[in-house]
Coordinates of N, CA and C in Angstrom, one line a residue:
M1 N 13.7 27.0 23.3 CA 12.5 27.0 24.1 C 11.4 26.1 23.5
L2 N 10.9 25.2 24.3 CA 9.8 24.4 23.8 C 8.5 25.0 24.3
L3 N 7.6 25.2 23.4 CA 6.2 25.7 23.8 C 5.3 24.5 23.9
I4 N 4.6 24.5 25.1 CA 3.8 23.3 25.4 C 2.3 23.7 25.5
D5 N 1.5 22.9 24.9 CA 0.0 23.1 25.0 C -0.7 21.8 25.3
E6 N -1.9 21.8 25.8 CA -2.7 20.6 26.0 C -4.1 20.9 25.5
I7 N -4.6 20.0 24.8 CA -6.0 20.2 24.3 C -6.8 19.0 24.7
Q8 N -8.1 19.2 24.9 CA -9.1 18.1 25.1 C -9.5 17.6 23.8
S9 N -9.8 16.3 23.8 CA -10.2 15.6 22.5 C -11.0 14.4 22.8
P10 N -11.6 13.8 21.8 CA -12.4 12.6 22.0 C -11.4 11.4 22.5
L11 N -10.1 11.6 22.3 CA -9.1 10.6 22.7 C -8.5 10.9 24.1
G12 N -9.1 11.9 24.8 CA -8.5 12.3 26.0 C -7.6 13.5 25.8
R13 N -6.8 13.9 26.8 CA -5.9 15.0 26.7 C -4.8 14.7 25.7
I14 N -4.5 15.7 24.8 CA -3.4 15.6 23.9 C -2.5 16.7 24.3
A15 N -1.2 16.4 24.5 CA -0.2 17.3 24.9 C 0.8 17.5 23.7
I16 N 1.1 18.7 23.4 CA 2.0 19.0 22.2 C 3.2 19.8 22.7
A17 N 4.3 19.7 22.0 CA 5.4 20.5 22.2 C 5.9 21.0 20.9
A18 N 6.3 22.3 20.8 CA 6.8 22.8 19.5 C 7.9 23.8 19.8
R19 N 8.7 24.0 18.7 CA 9.7 25.1 18.7 C 10.0 25.4 17.3
D20 N 10.4 26.7 17.1 CA 10.8 27.2 15.8 C 9.8 26.8 14.7
G21 N 8.5 26.9 15.1 CA 7.4 26.6 14.1 C 7.2 25.2 13.8
R22 N 7.9 24.2 14.4 CA 7.7 22.8 14.1 C 7.2 22.1 15.4
L23 N 6.4 21.0 15.1 CA 5.9 20.2 16.1 C 7.0 19.2 16.5
C24 N 7.3 19.1 17.7 CA 8.4 18.2 18.2 C 7.8 17.0 18.9
A25 N 6.7 17.1 19.5 CA 6.1 15.9 20.2 C 4.6 16.1 20.3
L26 N 3.9 15.0 20.2 CA 2.5 14.9 20.4 C 2.2 13.6 21.1
E27 N 1.6 13.7 22.3 CA 1.4 12.6 23.2 C 0.0 12.6 23.8
F28 N -0.5 11.5 24.2 CA -1.8 11.4 24.9 C -1.5 11.5 26.3
G29 N -1.5 12.8 26.8 CA -1.3 13.1 28.3 C 0.0 13.7 28.6
R30 N -0.1 14.5 29.6 CA 1.1 15.3 30.0 C 2.3 14.4 30.5
A31 N 2.0 13.3 31.2 CA 3.1 12.5 31.7 C 3.9 11.8 30.6
R32 N 3.2 11.3 29.6 CA 3.9 10.7 28.4 C 4.7 11.8 27.7
L33 N 4.2 13.0 27.6 CA 4.9 14.1 26.9 C 6.2 14.4 27.8
A34 N 6.0 14.5 29.1 CA 7.2 14.9 29.9 C 8.3 13.8 29.8
R35 N 7.9 12.5 29.7 CA 9.0 11.5 29.6 C 9.7 11.7 28.2
Q36 N 8.9 11.9 27.2 CA 9.5 12.0 25.9 C 10.5 13.2 25.8
L37 N 10.0 14.4 26.3 CA 10.8 15.6 26.3 C 12.1 15.4 27.2
A38 N 12.0 14.8 28.3 CA 13.1 14.6 29.1 C 14.2 13.8 28.4
A39 N 13.8 12.8 27.6 CA 14.8 12.0 26.8 C 15.3 12.8 25.6
R40 N 14.5 13.5 24.9 CA 14.9 14.2 23.7 C 15.5 15.6 23.9
Y41 N 15.0 16.3 24.9 CA 15.3 17.7 25.1 C 15.6 17.9 26.6
P42 N 16.6 17.2 27.2 CA 16.7 17.3 28.6 C 17.0 18.7 29.2
D43 N 17.7 19.5 28.4 CA 18.1 20.9 28.9 C 17.4 22.0 28.2
V44 N 16.4 21.8 27.5 CA 15.7 22.8 26.8 C 14.6 23.3 27.7
P45 N 14.5 24.6 27.9 CA 13.4 25.2 28.8 C 12.1 25.0 28.1
R46 N 11.0 25.0 28.9 CA 9.7 24.8 28.4 C 8.8 25.9 29.0
R47 N 7.8 26.3 28.1 CA 6.9 27.3 28.5 C 5.5 27.0 28.1
P48 N 4.5 26.9 29.0 CA 3.1 26.7 28.5 C 2.7 27.8 27.6
T49 N 2.1 27.5 26.5 CA 1.7 28.4 25.4 C 0.4 27.9 24.8
R50 N -0.6 28.8 24.7 CA -1.8 28.4 23.9 C -1.5 28.4 22.4
N51 N -1.9 27.3 21.8 CA -1.8 27.2 20.3 C -0.5 27.6 19.7
P52 N 0.6 27.0 20.1 CA 1.9 27.5 19.6 C 2.0 27.3 18.1
F53 N 2.3 28.3 17.4 CA 2.4 28.3 15.9 C 1.2 27.8 15.2
G54 N 0.0 27.9 15.8 CA -1.2 27.5 15.2 C -1.4 26.0 15.2
L55 N -0.5 25.2 15.9 CA -0.6 23.8 15.8 C -1.7 23.2 16.5
S56 N -2.1 23.7 17.6 CA -3.2 23.1 18.4 C -4.5 23.3 17.6
V57 N -4.7 24.4 16.9 CA -5.9 24.6 16.0 C -5.9 23.5 14.9
K58 N -4.8 23.2 14.3 CA -4.7 22.2 13.3 C -5.0 20.8 13.8
V59 N -4.5 20.5 15.0 CA -4.9 19.2 15.5 C -6.3 19.1 15.9
R60 N -6.9 20.1 16.4 CA -8.4 20.2 16.7 C -9.2 20.0 15.4
A61 N -8.7 20.7 14.3 CA -9.4 20.6 13.0 C -9.4 19.2 12.5
Y62 N -8.3 18.5 12.6 CA -8.2 17.1 12.2 C -9.2 16.3 13.0
L63 N -9.2 16.4 14.3 CA -10.1 15.7 15.2 C -11.6 16.0 14.9
A64 N -11.9 17.2 14.4 CA -13.2 17.6 14.1 C -13.7 17.1 12.7
G65 N -12.8 16.5 11.9 CA -13.1 16.0 10.6 C -12.4 16.5 9.5
D66 N -11.5 17.5 9.6 CA -10.7 18.0 8.5 C -9.4 17.2 8.5
L67 N -9.5 16.0 7.8 CA -8.4 15.0 7.9 C -7.1 15.5 7.3
A68 N -7.2 16.5 6.5 CA -6.0 17.0 5.8 C -5.3 18.1 6.7
A69 N -5.9 18.5 7.8 CA -5.4 19.7 8.6 C -4.0 19.5 9.1
V70 N -3.6 18.2 9.3 CA -2.3 18.0 9.9 C -1.3 17.6 8.8
D71 N -1.7 17.4 7.6 CA -0.8 16.9 6.5 C 0.5 17.8 6.3
R72 N 0.4 19.0 6.5 CA 1.5 19.9 6.1 C 2.2 20.5 7.4
I73 N 1.8 20.0 8.6 CA 2.5 20.5 9.8 C 4.0 20.1 9.7
P74 N 4.8 21.1 9.8 CA 6.3 20.8 9.9 C 6.6 20.1 11.2
V75 N 7.5 19.1 11.1 CA 7.8 18.4 12.3 C 9.3 18.3 12.6
E76 N 9.7 18.2 13.8 CA 11.1 18.0 14.2 C 11.1 16.6 15.0
T77 N 11.4 15.6 14.3 CA 11.2 14.2 14.9 C 12.5 13.7 15.5
G78 N 13.6 14.2 15.1 CA 14.9 13.5 15.6 C 14.9 12.2 15.0
G79 N 15.5 11.2 15.7 CA 15.5 9.8 15.2 C 16.7 9.5 14.3
T80 N 16.8 8.2 14.0 CA 17.9 7.7 13.1 C 17.5 8.0 11.7
P81 N 18.4 7.9 10.8 CA 18.0 8.0 9.3 C 17.0 7.0 8.9
F82 N 17.1 5.8 9.4 CA 16.0 4.8 9.1 C 14.7 5.1 9.7
Q83 N 14.6 5.6 10.9 CA 13.4 6.0 11.5 C 12.8 7.2 10.7
Q84 N 13.6 8.1 10.3 CA 13.1 9.2 9.5 C 12.5 8.8 8.2
R85 N 13.2 7.8 7.6 CA 12.6 7.2 6.3 C 11.2 6.6 6.5
V86 N 11.1 5.9 7.6 CA 9.8 5.3 7.9 C 8.8 6.3 8.2
W87 N 9.1 7.4 9.0 CA 8.2 8.4 9.3 C 7.8 9.2 8.1
R88 N 8.7 9.5 7.2 CA 8.3 10.2 5.9 C 7.4 9.3 5.1
A89 N 7.6 8.0 5.1 CA 6.7 7.1 4.3 C 5.3 7.1 4.9
L90 N 5.3 7.1 6.3 CA 4.0 7.1 6.9 C 3.1 8.3 6.5
R91 N 3.8 9.4 6.4 CA 3.1 10.6 6.0 C 2.5 10.6 4.6
R92 N 3.0 9.6 3.8 CA 2.4 9.4 2.4 C 1.2 8.5 2.4
I93 N 0.9 7.8 3.5 CA -0.3 7.0 3.5 C -1.5 7.9 3.7
P94 N -2.4 7.9 2.8 CA -3.5 8.9 2.9 C -4.5 8.5 4.0
A95 N -5.1 9.5 4.5 CA -6.2 9.2 5.5 C -7.2 8.3 4.9
G96 N -7.7 7.4 5.7 CA -8.7 6.4 5.2 C -8.1 5.2 4.6
H97 N -6.8 5.1 4.6 CA -6.1 3.9 4.1 C -5.2 3.3 5.2
T98 N -4.9 2.1 5.1 CA -3.9 1.4 6.0 C -2.9 0.7 5.2
M99 N -1.8 0.3 5.8 CA -0.8 -0.5 5.1 C -0.2 -1.4 6.2
S100 N 0.3 -2.6 5.8 CA 0.9 -3.5 6.7 C 2.4 -3.1 6.9
Y101 N 2.9 -3.5 8.0 CA 4.3 -3.3 8.3 C 5.2 -3.8 7.2
G102 N 4.8 -5.0 6.8 CA 5.6 -5.7 5.7 C 5.5 -4.9 4.4
A103 N 4.3 -4.4 4.1 CA 4.2 -3.7 2.8 C 5.0 -2.4 2.9
L104 N 5.0 -1.7 4.0 CA 5.8 -0.5 4.1 C 7.3 -0.9 4.0
A105 N 7.7 -2.0 4.6 CA 9.1 -2.4 4.5 C 9.5 -2.6 3.0
R106 N 8.6 -3.3 2.3 CA 8.9 -3.5 0.9 C 8.9 -2.2 0.1
A107 N 8.0 -1.3 0.4 CA 8.0 0.0 -0.3 C 9.3 0.8 0.0
L108 N 9.9 0.5 1.1 CA 11.2 1.2 1.5 C 12.4 0.5 0.9
G109 N 12.1 -0.7 0.3 CA 13.2 -1.5 -0.2 C 13.9 -2.3 0.8
V110 N 13.3 -2.6 1.9 CA 13.9 -3.4 3.0 C 12.9 -4.5 3.4
G111 N 12.5 -5.3 2.4 CA 11.4 -6.2 2.5 C 11.4 -7.1 3.8
A112 N 12.6 -7.5 4.2 CA 12.7 -8.4 5.4 C 12.7 -7.7 6.7
A113 N 12.5 -6.4 6.7 CA 12.6 -5.6 7.9 C 11.3 -5.1 8.5
A114 N 10.3 -5.9 8.4 CA 9.0 -5.5 8.9 C 9.0 -5.2 10.4
R115 N 9.8 -6.0 11.1 CA 10.0 -5.7 12.6 C 10.7 -4.4 12.8
A116 N 11.7 -4.1 12.0 CA 12.4 -2.8 12.2 C 11.5 -1.6 11.9
V117 N 10.6 -1.8 10.9 CA 9.6 -0.8 10.5 C 8.7 -0.6 11.7
G118 N 8.3 -1.7 12.3 CA 7.4 -1.7 13.5 C 8.1 -0.9 14.7
A119 N 9.3 -1.2 14.9 CA 10.1 -0.6 16.0 C 10.2 0.9 15.7
A120 N 10.5 1.3 14.5 CA 10.5 2.8 14.1 C 9.2 3.4 14.3
N121 N 8.1 2.7 13.9 CA 6.8 3.2 14.0 C 6.5 3.5 15.5
G122 N 6.9 2.6 16.3 CA 6.6 2.7 17.8 C 7.4 3.9 18.4
R123 N 8.4 4.3 17.8 CA 9.2 5.4 18.3 C 8.8 6.8 17.8
N124 N 7.8 6.8 17.0 CA 7.3 8.1 16.4 C 6.9 9.1 17.5
P125 N 7.6 10.3 17.5 CA 7.3 11.2 18.5 C 6.1 12.1 18.3
V126 N 5.5 12.1 17.1 CA 4.4 13.0 16.7 C 3.2 12.3 16.1
S127 N 2.7 11.4 16.9 CA 1.5 10.6 16.4 C 0.4 11.5 15.9
L128 N -0.5 11.0 15.2 CA -1.5 11.7 14.4 C -0.9 12.5 13.2
V129 N 0.1 13.3 13.4 CA 0.7 14.0 12.3 C 1.5 13.1 11.5
V130 N 2.4 12.3 12.1 CA 3.0 11.2 11.4 C 2.1 10.0 11.8
P131 N 1.2 9.6 10.8 CA 0.1 8.7 11.2 C 0.5 7.2 11.4
C132 N 1.1 7.0 12.5 CA 1.6 5.6 12.8 C 0.4 4.7 13.0
H133 N -0.8 5.2 13.3 CA -2.0 4.4 13.5 C -2.4 3.7 12.2
R134 N -1.9 4.2 11.0 CA -2.3 3.6 9.8 C -1.6 2.3 9.4
L135 N -0.6 1.9 10.2 CA 0.1 0.6 10.0 C -0.7 -0.4 10.8
I136 N -0.9 -1.6 10.1 CA -1.6 -2.7 10.7 C -0.8 -4.0 10.4
G137 N -1.2 -5.1 11.0 CA -0.5 -6.3 10.8 C -0.8 -6.9 9.4
G138 N 0.0 -7.8 9.0 CA -0.1 -8.4 7.6 C -1.4 -9.1 7.4
D139 N -2.0 -9.5 8.5 CA -3.3 -10.2 8.5 C -4.4 -9.2 8.7
A140 N -4.1 -7.9 8.7 CA -5.0 -6.8 8.9 C -5.4 -6.6 10.4
A141 N -4.7 -7.3 11.3 CA -5.0 -7.1 12.7 C -4.5 -5.8 13.2
L142 N -5.2 -5.2 14.1 CA -4.8 -4.0 14.7 C -3.7 -4.4 15.8
T143 N -2.5 -3.9 15.6 CA -1.4 -4.3 16.5 C -1.0 -3.1 17.2
G144 N -0.1 -3.3 18.2 CA 0.3 -2.3 19.2 C 0.2 -0.8 18.7
Y145 N -0.2 0.0 19.7 CA -0.2 1.4 19.5 C 0.1 2.1 20.8
G146 N 1.1 2.9 20.9 CA 1.5 3.5 22.2 C 0.4 4.2 22.9
G147 N -0.6 4.8 22.2 CA -1.7 5.4 22.9 C -2.8 4.5 23.3
G148 N -2.7 3.2 23.0 CA -3.7 2.2 23.3 C -4.5 1.8 22.0
L149 N -4.8 0.6 21.9 CA -5.5 0.1 20.7 C -6.9 0.7 20.5
W150 N -7.5 1.1 21.6 CA -8.8 1.8 21.4 C -8.7 3.1 20.7
R151 N -7.6 3.8 20.9 CA -7.3 5.1 20.2 C -7.0 4.8 18.7
K152 N -6.2 3.8 18.5 CA -5.9 3.4 17.1 C -7.2 3.1 16.3
R153 N -8.1 2.3 17.0 CA -9.4 1.9 16.4 C -10.2 3.2 16.1
W154 N -10.2 4.1 17.1 CA -11.0 5.3 16.9 C -10.5 6.1 15.7
L155 N -9.1 6.3 15.7 CA -8.5 7.1 14.6 C -8.8 6.5 13.2
L156 N -8.7 5.2 13.1 CA -9.0 4.5 11.8 C -10.5 4.7 11.4
C157 N -11.4 4.5 12.4 CA -12.8 4.8 12.1 C -13.1 6.2 11.8
H158 N -12.4 7.1 12.5 CA -12.6 8.6 12.2 C -12.2 8.9 10.8
E159 N -11.1 8.2 10.3 CA -10.7 8.4 8.9 C -11.4 7.6 7.9
G160 N -12.3 6.7 8.3 CA -13.0 5.9 7.4 C -12.3 4.7 6.9
A161 N -11.2 4.3 7.6 CA -10.5 3.1 7.2 C -11.2 1.9 7.9
Q162 N -11.3 0.8 7.2 CA -11.9 -0.4 7.8 C -11.0 -1.5 7.6
P163 N -10.2 -1.8 8.6 CA -9.3 -3.0 8.5 C -10.1 -4.3 8.3
R164 N -9.6 -5.2 7.5 CA -10.3 -6.4 7.1 C -10.6 -7.3 8.3
A165 N -9.6 -7.5 9.1 CA -9.7 -8.5 10.3 C -10.3 -7.7 11.5
T166 N -10.9 -8.5 12.4 CA -11.4 -7.9 13.6 C -10.6 -8.3 14.8
T167 N -9.6 -9.1 14.7 CA -8.8 -9.4 15.9 C -7.7 -8.3 16.1
T168 N -7.3 -8.2 17.3 CA -6.2 -7.3 17.6 C -5.1 -8.1 18.3
R169 N -3.9 -7.7 18.1 CA -2.8 -8.3 18.8 C -2.0 -7.3 19.5
S170 N -1.4 -7.8 20.6 CA -0.5 -6.9 21.4 C 0.8 -6.9 20.7
A171 N 1.7 -6.1 21.2 CA 3.0 -6.0 20.5 C 3.8 -7.3 20.5
G172 N 3.5 -8.2 21.5 CA 4.1 -9.5 21.5 C 3.4 -10.5 20.6
G173 N 2.4 -10.1 19.9 CA 1.8 -11.0 18.9 C 0.6 -11.8 19.4
R174 N 0.3 -11.7 20.7 CA -0.8 -12.5 21.3 C -2.1 -11.9 20.9
S175 N -3.1 -12.7 20.7 CA -4.5 -12.2 20.4 C -5.1 -11.6 21.6
T176 N -5.7 -10.5 21.4 CA -6.4 -9.9 22.6 C -7.9 -9.8 22.4
G177 N -8.4 -10.5 21.4 CA -9.9 -10.5 21.2 C -10.3 -9.7 20.0
R178 N -11.6 -9.5 20.0 CA -12.3 -8.8 18.9 C -12.1 -7.3 19.0
S179 N -12.0 -6.6 17.9 CA -11.9 -5.1 17.9 C -13.2 -4.4 17.9
R180 N -14.3 -5.2 17.7 CA -15.6 -4.5 17.6 C -16.3 -4.5 18.9

């Protein structure tokens, strides 16, 4: 059984799904959550539940300024072994810090695999908790974020991280203007 909750936030509605005490999905909006759950858990029943396993309270605490509130949330991410390695490494990037895709690839011992790290980052099913927003381009540009670059920018500012560059790039690498 997947327990589903939705909370209001400065980033819009956040929908979460949990089971067996673990966060399985966190998405911006019910429709995105529904698509993710249909792909990962097609036959698992769902039930609306307020604050399943205390997870909604922890997400709210993070958004209210307790940046460590989500650090120890247990997760059920699924994914390939490589994706799981990337997601574990993301959880080790402290709030208020960023890392480039290439630097994370080098830290994982796969220096030439920055694009693969980016692809794994984009498949993260539990954003905020696995802080995919902390990865930036090698030139410090804010690059693709499934929830929208404005949310990535908000999260980084919320955590006190200040990327060096002010340009943003879409997932295709095109410049999309200033981030300020």
